[in-house]
């Protein structure tokens, strides 16, 4: 059993007008096997939370803590956080020209596992995972995300998740830009990975459509940089019906 614990987290970013506080005291605990949906309007701080946990240098932690199994994640380098078991699926995955998907994945797996996977075994792992995500095997030899469609980029993120086997996955608007078929395939991939492991999930989304496939145990409403309401899956149904107006007004 692993635990990702966020306590009273305050985060700022630097703007032309000076430092601007984005997160204003976030408290959240995610345990192995749990799925937490983070929902809220644009600009509420959801993605800031994701990138702050992952270690993006743009975001300045002004107070609070993030611990993974009791260890201070904020004191770790970005690669150390990944090795400790944190994974971020980005809303807008970046392209890495000149680096093939195969080499990228094997290098990442080597760093996580502490030794290079045996080539024959590794090729089988990658082919099996790609087939499960309906990915063309030729993509393995293409540069990372270069020329990929939005749906292909998101499938590649889930491919990484399956092969790297983290303790916790932060999925930042993984449903963004996906058509119905791609959403189903990506969601099935997440469910398959969770079903074969104790993966804890922080699922950031605006909409409830992905929650029809990936069932949350807990739903947290974000507004103005903090969690303003919490509940079970029924809270997502309320948001679908009424939207975020009452939280924005408050």
PDB file of C-alpha atoms in Angstrom:
ATOM      1  CA  UNK A   1       0.000   0.000   0.000  1.00  0.00           C
ATOM      2  CA  UNK A   2       1.428   3.347  -1.112  1.00  0.00           C
ATOM      3  CA  UNK A   3       0.202   6.840  -0.280  1.00  0.00           C
ATOM      4  CA  UNK A   4       0.531  10.154  -2.086  1.00  0.00           C
ATOM      5  CA  UNK A   5      -0.249  12.946   0.382  1.00  0.00           C
ATOM      6  CA  UNK A   6      -0.625  16.646  -0.393  1.00  0.00           C
ATOM      7  CA  UNK A   7      -0.889  19.013   2.562  1.00  0.00           C
ATOM      8  CA  UNK A   8      -1.781  22.710   2.475  1.00  0.00           C
ATOM      9  CA  UNK A   9      -0.040  23.172  -0.867  1.00  0.00           C
ATOM     10  CA  UNK A  10       0.421  26.762  -2.037  1.00  0.00           C
ATOM     11  CA  UNK A  11       1.893  27.417  -5.495  1.00  0.00           C
ATOM     12  CA  UNK A  12       2.686  30.624  -7.381  1.00  0.00           C
ATOM     13  CA  UNK A  13       3.853  31.515 -10.878  1.00  0.00           C
ATOM     14  CA  UNK A  14       5.848  34.549 -11.962  1.00  0.00           C
ATOM     15  CA  UNK A  15       4.072  36.995 -14.261  1.00  0.00           C
ATOM     16  CA  UNK A  16       4.948  40.444 -15.614  1.00  0.00           C
ATOM     17  CA  UNK A  17       2.944  41.893 -12.761  1.00  0.00           C
ATOM     18  CA  UNK A  18       4.805  39.811 -10.171  1.00  0.00           C
ATOM     19  CA  UNK A  19       4.141  36.495  -8.458  1.00  0.00           C
ATOM     20  CA  UNK A  20       0.582  35.221  -8.764  1.00  0.00           C
ATOM     21  CA  UNK A  21      -0.739  32.601  -6.360  1.00  0.00           C
ATOM     22  CA  UNK A  22      -2.531  29.771  -8.171  1.00  0.00           C
ATOM     23  CA  UNK A  23      -2.953  27.090  -5.511  1.00  0.00           C
ATOM     24  CA  UNK A  24      -4.228  28.360  -2.177  1.00  0.00           C
ATOM     25  CA  UNK A  25      -3.988  25.448   0.217  1.00  0.00           C
ATOM     26  CA  UNK A  26      -4.682  22.048  -1.366  1.00  0.00           C
ATOM     27  CA  UNK A  27      -5.154  18.960   0.798  1.00  0.00           C
ATOM     28  CA  UNK A  28      -5.513  15.560  -0.844  1.00  0.00           C
ATOM     29  CA  UNK A  29      -4.602  11.956  -0.021  1.00  0.00           C
ATOM     30  CA  UNK A  30      -4.522   9.232  -2.680  1.00  0.00           C
ATOM     31  CA  UNK A  31      -3.866   5.612  -1.772  1.00  0.00           C
ATOM     32  CA  UNK A  32      -2.979   2.608  -3.891  1.00  0.00           C
ATOM     33  CA  UNK A  33      -5.863   1.386  -6.002  1.00  0.00           C
ATOM     34  CA  UNK A  34      -7.929   4.561  -5.616  1.00  0.00           C
ATOM     35  CA  UNK A  35      -9.153   6.765  -8.457  1.00  0.00           C
ATOM     36  CA  UNK A  36      -9.665  10.435  -7.627  1.00  0.00           C
ATOM     37  CA  UNK A  37     -11.327  12.701 -10.190  1.00  0.00           C
ATOM     38  CA  UNK A  38     -10.312  16.360 -10.006  1.00  0.00           C
ATOM     39  CA  UNK A  39     -12.960  18.505 -11.690  1.00  0.00           C
ATOM     40  CA  UNK A  40     -13.466  22.238 -12.019  1.00  0.00           C
ATOM     41  CA  UNK A  41     -13.699  25.203 -14.372  1.00  0.00           C
ATOM     42  CA  UNK A  42     -10.883  26.555 -16.514  1.00  0.00           C
ATOM     43  CA  UNK A  43      -8.257  28.440 -14.534  1.00  0.00           C
ATOM     44  CA  UNK A  44      -9.111  26.811 -11.221  1.00  0.00           C
ATOM     45  CA  UNK A  45      -5.636  25.323 -10.739  1.00  0.00           C
ATOM     46  CA  UNK A  46      -6.115  21.690 -11.708  1.00  0.00           C
ATOM     47  CA  UNK A  47      -3.207  21.489 -14.137  1.00  0.00           C
ATOM     48  CA  UNK A  48      -1.049  23.589 -11.824  1.00  0.00           C
ATOM     49  CA  UNK A  49      -1.531  20.894  -9.184  1.00  0.00           C
ATOM     50  CA  UNK A  50      -0.448  18.196 -11.660  1.00  0.00           C
ATOM     51  CA  UNK A  51       2.689  19.976 -12.841  1.00  0.00           C
ATOM     52  CA  UNK A  52       3.671  21.091  -9.338  1.00  0.00           C
ATOM     53  CA  UNK A  53       3.619  17.496  -8.125  1.00  0.00           C
ATOM     54  CA  UNK A  54       5.650  16.406 -11.160  1.00  0.00           C
ATOM     55  CA  UNK A  55       8.251  19.135 -10.583  1.00  0.00           C
ATOM     56  CA  UNK A  56       7.770  21.626 -13.427  1.00  0.00           C
ATOM     57  CA  UNK A  57      10.173  24.536 -12.772  1.00  0.00           C
ATOM     58  CA  UNK A  58       7.576  27.133 -13.783  1.00  0.00           C
ATOM     59  CA  UNK A  59       5.642  26.533 -10.577  1.00  0.00           C
ATOM     60  CA  UNK A  60       6.993  27.799  -7.268  1.00  0.00           C
ATOM     61  CA  UNK A  61       5.987  25.945  -4.113  1.00  0.00           C
ATOM     62  CA  UNK A  62       5.569  28.638  -1.464  1.00  0.00           C
ATOM     63  CA  UNK A  63       4.331  26.391   1.351  1.00  0.00           C
ATOM     64  CA  UNK A  64       2.908  22.967   2.048  1.00  0.00           C
ATOM     65  CA  UNK A  65       4.173  19.479   1.280  1.00  0.00           C
ATOM     66  CA  UNK A  66       3.876  16.549  -1.107  1.00  0.00           C
ATOM     67  CA  UNK A  67       4.995  13.169   0.224  1.00  0.00           C
ATOM     68  CA  UNK A  68       5.152   9.765  -1.417  1.00  0.00           C
ATOM     69  CA  UNK A  69       5.204   6.951   1.121  1.00  0.00           C
ATOM     70  CA  UNK A  70       6.474   9.471   3.662  1.00  0.00           C
ATOM     71  CA  UNK A  71       9.342  10.736   1.482  1.00  0.00           C
ATOM     72  CA  UNK A  72       9.430  14.436   0.573  1.00  0.00           C
ATOM     73  CA  UNK A  73       8.669  14.504  -3.155  1.00  0.00           C
ATOM     74  CA  UNK A  74       9.358  18.236  -3.391  1.00  0.00           C
ATOM     75  CA  UNK A  75      12.997  17.631  -2.455  1.00  0.00           C
ATOM     76  CA  UNK A  76      13.397  15.164  -5.332  1.00  0.00           C
ATOM     77  CA  UNK A  77      14.525  16.003  -8.864  1.00  0.00           C
ATOM     78  CA  UNK A  78      11.989  15.355 -11.609  1.00  0.00           C
ATOM     79  CA  UNK A  79      13.650  12.055 -12.580  1.00  0.00           C
ATOM     80  CA  UNK A  80      13.789  11.001  -8.911  1.00  0.00           C
ATOM     81  CA  UNK A  81      10.047  11.558  -8.602  1.00  0.00           C
ATOM     82  CA  UNK A  82       9.504   9.311 -11.611  1.00  0.00           C
ATOM     83  CA  UNK A  83      11.745   6.620 -10.141  1.00  0.00           C
ATOM     84  CA  UNK A  84       9.866   6.895  -6.843  1.00  0.00           C
ATOM     85  CA  UNK A  85       6.651   6.038  -8.672  1.00  0.00           C
ATOM     86  CA  UNK A  86       5.050   9.234 -10.014  1.00  0.00           C
ATOM     87  CA  UNK A  87       3.832   9.443 -13.599  1.00  0.00           C
ATOM     88  CA  UNK A  88       2.350  12.419 -15.444  1.00  0.00           C
ATOM     89  CA  UNK A  89       0.304  12.020 -18.621  1.00  0.00           C
ATOM     90  CA  UNK A  90       0.366  15.498 -20.123  1.00  0.00           C
ATOM     91  CA  UNK A  91      -2.568  17.351 -21.610  1.00  0.00           C
ATOM     92  CA  UNK A  92      -0.366  18.394 -24.532  1.00  0.00           C
ATOM     93  CA  UNK A  93       2.359  15.755 -25.008  1.00  0.00           C
ATOM     94  CA  UNK A  94       5.506  17.216 -26.524  1.00  0.00           C
ATOM     95  CA  UNK A  95       7.252  16.061 -29.688  1.00  0.00           C
ATOM     96  CA  UNK A  96      10.840  14.790 -29.454  1.00  0.00           C
ATOM     97  CA  UNK A  97      12.310  14.785 -32.988  1.00  0.00           C
ATOM     98  CA  UNK A  98      15.139  12.353 -33.624  1.00  0.00           C
ATOM     99  CA  UNK A  99      14.288  10.022 -30.721  1.00  0.00           C
ATOM    100  CA  UNK A 100      12.338   6.913 -31.671  1.00  0.00           C
ATOM    101  CA  UNK A 101       9.465   5.693 -29.538  1.00  0.00           C
ATOM    102  CA  UNK A 102      11.298   2.395 -29.010  1.00  0.00           C
ATOM    103  CA  UNK A 103      14.494   4.056 -27.746  1.00  0.00           C
ATOM    104  CA  UNK A 104      12.552   6.531 -25.629  1.00  0.00           C
ATOM    105  CA  UNK A 105      10.542   3.811 -23.914  1.00  0.00           C
ATOM    106  CA  UNK A 106      13.511   1.492 -23.357  1.00  0.00           C
ATOM    107  CA  UNK A 107      15.624   4.327 -21.921  1.00  0.00           C
ATOM    108  CA  UNK A 108      12.793   5.281 -19.558  1.00  0.00           C
ATOM    109  CA  UNK A 109      12.236   1.670 -18.518  1.00  0.00           C
ATOM    110  CA  UNK A 110      15.965   1.234 -17.871  1.00  0.00           C
ATOM    111  CA  UNK A 111      15.971   4.276 -15.575  1.00  0.00           C
ATOM    112  CA  UNK A 112      12.901   3.072 -13.684  1.00  0.00           C
ATOM    113  CA  UNK A 113      13.898  -0.597 -13.384  1.00  0.00           C
ATOM    114  CA  UNK A 114      17.577   0.007 -12.708  1.00  0.00           C
ATOM    115  CA  UNK A 115      18.692  -2.206 -15.578  1.00  0.00           C
ATOM    116  CA  UNK A 116      18.030  -2.410 -19.301  1.00  0.00           C
ATOM    117  CA  UNK A 117      15.212  -4.782 -20.301  1.00  0.00           C
ATOM    118  CA  UNK A 118      16.383  -7.728 -22.370  1.00  0.00           C
ATOM    119  CA  UNK A 119      15.823  -6.803 -26.007  1.00  0.00           C
ATOM    120  CA  UNK A 120      13.819  -9.876 -26.986  1.00  0.00           C
ATOM    121  CA  UNK A 121      11.534  -9.607 -23.954  1.00  0.00           C
ATOM    122  CA  UNK A 122      11.221  -5.853 -24.364  1.00  0.00           C
ATOM    123  CA  UNK A 123      10.148  -6.028 -28.009  1.00  0.00           C
ATOM    124  CA  UNK A 124       7.398  -8.436 -26.994  1.00  0.00           C
ATOM    125  CA  UNK A 125       6.254  -6.173 -24.154  1.00  0.00           C
ATOM    126  CA  UNK A 126       6.039  -3.154 -26.432  1.00  0.00           C
ATOM    127  CA  UNK A 127       4.227  -5.007 -29.235  1.00  0.00           C
ATOM    128  CA  UNK A 128       1.673  -6.465 -26.818  1.00  0.00           C
ATOM    129  CA  UNK A 129       0.990  -3.096 -25.175  1.00  0.00           C
ATOM    130  CA  UNK A 130       0.692  -1.328 -28.543  1.00  0.00           C
ATOM    131  CA  UNK A 131      -1.708  -3.953 -29.848  1.00  0.00           C
ATOM    132  CA  UNK A 132      -3.911  -3.532 -26.779  1.00  0.00           C
ATOM    133  CA  UNK A 133      -4.105   0.199 -27.537  1.00  0.00           C
ATOM    134  CA  UNK A 134      -4.769  -0.339 -31.261  1.00  0.00           C
ATOM    135  CA  UNK A 135      -1.498   1.403 -32.112  1.00  0.00           C
ATOM    136  CA  UNK A 136       0.183   0.745 -35.443  1.00  0.00           C
ATOM    137  CA  UNK A 137       3.425  -1.154 -34.645  1.00  0.00           C
ATOM    138  CA  UNK A 138       5.253   1.074 -37.134  1.00  0.00           C
ATOM    139  CA  UNK A 139       4.857   3.910 -34.650  1.00  0.00           C
ATOM    140  CA  UNK A 140       7.587   2.271 -32.561  1.00  0.00           C
ATOM    141  CA  UNK A 141      10.198   3.439 -35.077  1.00  0.00           C
ATOM    142  CA  UNK A 142       8.857   6.982 -35.461  1.00  0.00           C
ATOM    143  CA  UNK A 143      10.113   9.971 -33.478  1.00  0.00           C
ATOM    144  CA  UNK A 144       8.287  10.520 -30.203  1.00  0.00           C
ATOM    145  CA  UNK A 145       4.902  12.146 -30.928  1.00  0.00           C
ATOM    146  CA  UNK A 146       6.197  13.729 -34.158  1.00  0.00           C
ATOM    147  CA  UNK A 147       3.332  13.865 -36.618  1.00  0.00           C
ATOM    148  CA  UNK A 148       1.060  11.988 -34.210  1.00  0.00           C
ATOM    149  CA  UNK A 149      -2.598  12.969 -34.043  1.00  0.00           C
ATOM    150  CA  UNK A 150      -4.026  14.075 -30.715  1.00  0.00           C
ATOM    151  CA  UNK A 151      -5.475  10.622 -30.112  1.00  0.00           C
ATOM    152  CA  UNK A 152      -2.203   8.900 -31.040  1.00  0.00           C
ATOM    153  CA  UNK A 153      -0.285  11.104 -28.605  1.00  0.00           C
ATOM    154  CA  UNK A 154      -2.689  10.189 -25.798  1.00  0.00           C
ATOM    155  CA  UNK A 155      -2.410   6.488 -26.608  1.00  0.00           C
ATOM    156  CA  UNK A 156       1.360   6.854 -26.448  1.00  0.00           C
ATOM    157  CA  UNK A 157       1.005   8.354 -22.950  1.00  0.00           C
ATOM    158  CA  UNK A 158      -0.987   5.308 -21.827  1.00  0.00           C
ATOM    159  CA  UNK A 159       1.574   3.053 -23.516  1.00  0.00           C
ATOM    160  CA  UNK A 160       4.238   4.645 -21.306  1.00  0.00           C
ATOM    161  CA  UNK A 161       2.014   4.179 -18.262  1.00  0.00           C
ATOM    162  CA  UNK A 162       1.597   0.482 -18.990  1.00  0.00           C
ATOM    163  CA  UNK A 163       5.295  -0.189 -19.569  1.00  0.00           C
ATOM    164  CA  UNK A 164       6.730   1.941 -16.736  1.00  0.00           C
ATOM    165  CA  UNK A 165       4.316   0.674 -14.056  1.00  0.00           C
ATOM    166  CA  UNK A 166       4.319   3.643 -11.632  1.00  0.00           C
ATOM    167  CA  UNK A 167       2.634   3.751  -8.225  1.00  0.00           C
ATOM    168  CA  UNK A 168       0.593   6.842  -9.047  1.00  0.00           C
ATOM    169  CA  UNK A 169      -0.590   8.252 -12.358  1.00  0.00           C
ATOM    170  CA  UNK A 170      -1.601  11.885 -12.774  1.00  0.00           C
ATOM    171  CA  UNK A 171      -3.730  12.083 -15.911  1.00  0.00           C
ATOM    172  CA  UNK A 172      -4.037  15.734 -16.928  1.00  0.00           C
ATOM    173  CA  UNK A 173      -7.110  16.031 -19.156  1.00  0.00           C
ATOM    174  CA  UNK A 174      -6.318  12.806 -20.945  1.00  0.00           C
ATOM    175  CA  UNK A 175      -9.759  13.033 -22.582  1.00  0.00           C
ATOM    176  CA  UNK A 176      -8.955  16.395 -24.197  1.00  0.00           C
ATOM    177  CA  UNK A 177      -9.199  16.242 -27.988  1.00  0.00           C
ATOM    178  CA  UNK A 178     -10.233  12.587 -28.174  1.00  0.00           C
ATOM    179  CA  UNK A 179     -13.027  11.311 -30.359  1.00  0.00           C
ATOM    180  CA  UNK A 180     -15.418   8.675 -29.041  1.00  0.00           C
ATOM    181  CA  UNK A 181     -13.377   5.683 -30.201  1.00  0.00           C
ATOM    182  CA  UNK A 182     -10.055   7.032 -28.947  1.00  0.00           C
ATOM    183  CA  UNK A 183     -11.609   7.923 -25.590  1.00  0.00           C
ATOM    184  CA  UNK A 184     -12.869   4.371 -25.192  1.00  0.00           C
ATOM    185  CA  UNK A 185      -9.519   2.813 -26.131  1.00  0.00           C
ATOM    186  CA  UNK A 186      -7.524   5.099 -23.845  1.00  0.00           C
ATOM    187  CA  UNK A 187      -9.949   4.545 -20.965  1.00  0.00           C
ATOM    188  CA  UNK A 188      -9.861   0.787 -21.437  1.00  0.00           C
ATOM    189  CA  UNK A 189      -6.065   0.996 -21.318  1.00  0.00           C
ATOM    190  CA  UNK A 190      -6.147   2.833 -17.993  1.00  0.00           C
ATOM    191  CA  UNK A 191      -8.658   0.346 -16.583  1.00  0.00           C
ATOM    192  CA  UNK A 192      -6.582  -2.595 -17.773  1.00  0.00           C
ATOM    193  CA  UNK A 193      -3.455  -1.229 -16.102  1.00  0.00           C
ATOM    194  CA  UNK A 194      -5.276  -0.497 -12.870  1.00  0.00           C
ATOM    195  CA  UNK A 195      -6.894  -3.926 -12.914  1.00  0.00           C
ATOM    196  CA  UNK A 196      -3.492  -5.626 -12.981  1.00  0.00           C
ATOM    197  CA  UNK A 197      -1.825  -3.414 -10.368  1.00  0.00           C
ATOM    198  CA  UNK A 198      -2.392  -1.208  -7.309  1.00  0.00           C
ATOM    199  CA  UNK A 199      -2.138   1.960  -9.395  1.00  0.00           C
ATOM    200  CA  UNK A 200      -3.469   5.102  -7.740  1.00  0.00           C
ATOM    201  CA  UNK A 201      -4.945   7.634 -10.156  1.00  0.00           C
ATOM    202  CA  UNK A 202      -5.475  11.388 -10.086  1.00  0.00           C
ATOM    203  CA  UNK A 203      -7.730  12.042 -13.075  1.00  0.00           C
ATOM    204  CA  UNK A 204      -8.045  15.714 -14.015  1.00  0.00           C
ATOM    205  CA  UNK A 205     -10.967  16.550 -16.292  1.00  0.00           C
ATOM    206  CA  UNK A 206     -13.601  19.162 -17.110  1.00  0.00           C
ATOM    207  CA  UNK A 207     -16.193  16.680 -18.278  1.00  0.00           C
ATOM    208  CA  UNK A 208     -17.939  13.583 -17.001  1.00  0.00           C
ATOM    209  CA  UNK A 209     -17.716  11.626 -20.257  1.00  0.00           C
ATOM    210  CA  UNK A 210     -14.417   9.945 -19.337  1.00  0.00           C
ATOM    211  CA  UNK A 211     -15.893   9.054 -15.942  1.00  0.00           C
ATOM    212  CA  UNK A 212     -18.381   6.822 -17.716  1.00  0.00           C
ATOM    213  CA  UNK A 213     -15.398   4.615 -18.593  1.00  0.00           C
ATOM    214  CA  UNK A 214     -12.987   5.228 -15.711  1.00  0.00           C
ATOM    215  CA  UNK A 215     -15.100   5.043 -12.560  1.00  0.00           C
ATOM    216  CA  UNK A 216     -13.853   7.339  -9.766  1.00  0.00           C
ATOM    217  CA  UNK A 217     -13.916   6.392  -6.113  1.00  0.00           C
ATOM    218  CA  UNK A 218     -13.792  10.053  -5.116  1.00  0.00           C
ATOM    219  CA  UNK A 219     -14.618  13.331  -6.864  1.00  0.00           C
ATOM    220  CA  UNK A 220     -13.067  16.655  -5.839  1.00  0.00           C
ATOM    221  CA  UNK A 221     -14.268  20.025  -7.129  1.00  0.00           C
ATOM    222  CA  UNK A 222     -11.552  22.607  -7.713  1.00  0.00           C
ATOM    223  CA  UNK A 223     -12.255  26.358  -7.706  1.00  0.00           C
ATOM    224  CA  UNK A 224      -9.988  29.350  -7.135  1.00  0.00           C
ATOM    225  CA  UNK A 225      -6.970  27.204  -6.339  1.00  0.00           C
ATOM    226  CA  UNK A 226      -8.415  24.897  -3.724  1.00  0.00           C
ATOM    227  CA  UNK A 227     -10.750  21.940  -3.272  1.00  0.00           C
ATOM    228  CA  UNK A 228     -14.180  23.334  -2.426  1.00  0.00           C
ATOM    229  CA  UNK A 229     -16.302  20.181  -2.390  1.00  0.00           C
ATOM    230  CA  UNK A 230     -15.679  16.446  -2.189  1.00  0.00           C
ATOM    231  CA  UNK A 231     -17.823  13.371  -2.619  1.00  0.00           C
ATOM    232  CA  UNK A 232     -18.340  10.125  -4.447  1.00  0.00           C
ATOM    233  CA  UNK A 233     -19.272   9.456  -8.091  1.00  0.00           C
ATOM    234  CA  UNK A 234     -22.646  11.100  -7.520  1.00  0.00           C
ATOM    235  CA  UNK A 235     -20.895  14.479  -7.270  1.00  0.00           C
ATOM    236  CA  UNK A 236     -19.826  14.135 -10.911  1.00  0.00           C
ATOM    237  CA  UNK A 237     -23.472  13.610 -11.870  1.00  0.00           C
ATOM    238  CA  UNK A 238     -24.366  16.839 -10.052  1.00  0.00           C
ATOM    239  CA  UNK A 239     -21.664  18.708 -11.976  1.00  0.00           C
ATOM    240  CA  UNK A 240     -22.920  17.282 -15.258  1.00  0.00           C
ATOM    241  CA  UNK A 241     -26.397  18.580 -14.478  1.00  0.00           C
ATOM    242  CA  UNK A 242     -25.620  21.947 -12.897  1.00  0.00           C
ATOM    243  CA  UNK A 243     -22.100  22.854 -14.037  1.00  0.00           C
ATOM    244  CA  UNK A 244     -19.629  24.922 -12.031  1.00  0.00           C
ATOM    245  CA  UNK A 245     -21.575  28.175 -11.741  1.00  0.00           C
ATOM    246  CA  UNK A 246     -22.227  27.943  -8.013  1.00  0.00           C
ATOM    247  CA  UNK A 247     -18.518  27.410  -7.258  1.00  0.00           C
ATOM    248  CA  UNK A 248     -17.386  30.272  -9.479  1.00  0.00           C
ATOM    249  CA  UNK A 249     -19.912  32.603  -7.849  1.00  0.00           C
ATOM    250  CA  UNK A 250     -18.877  31.531  -4.359  1.00  0.00           C
TER     251      UNK A 250
END
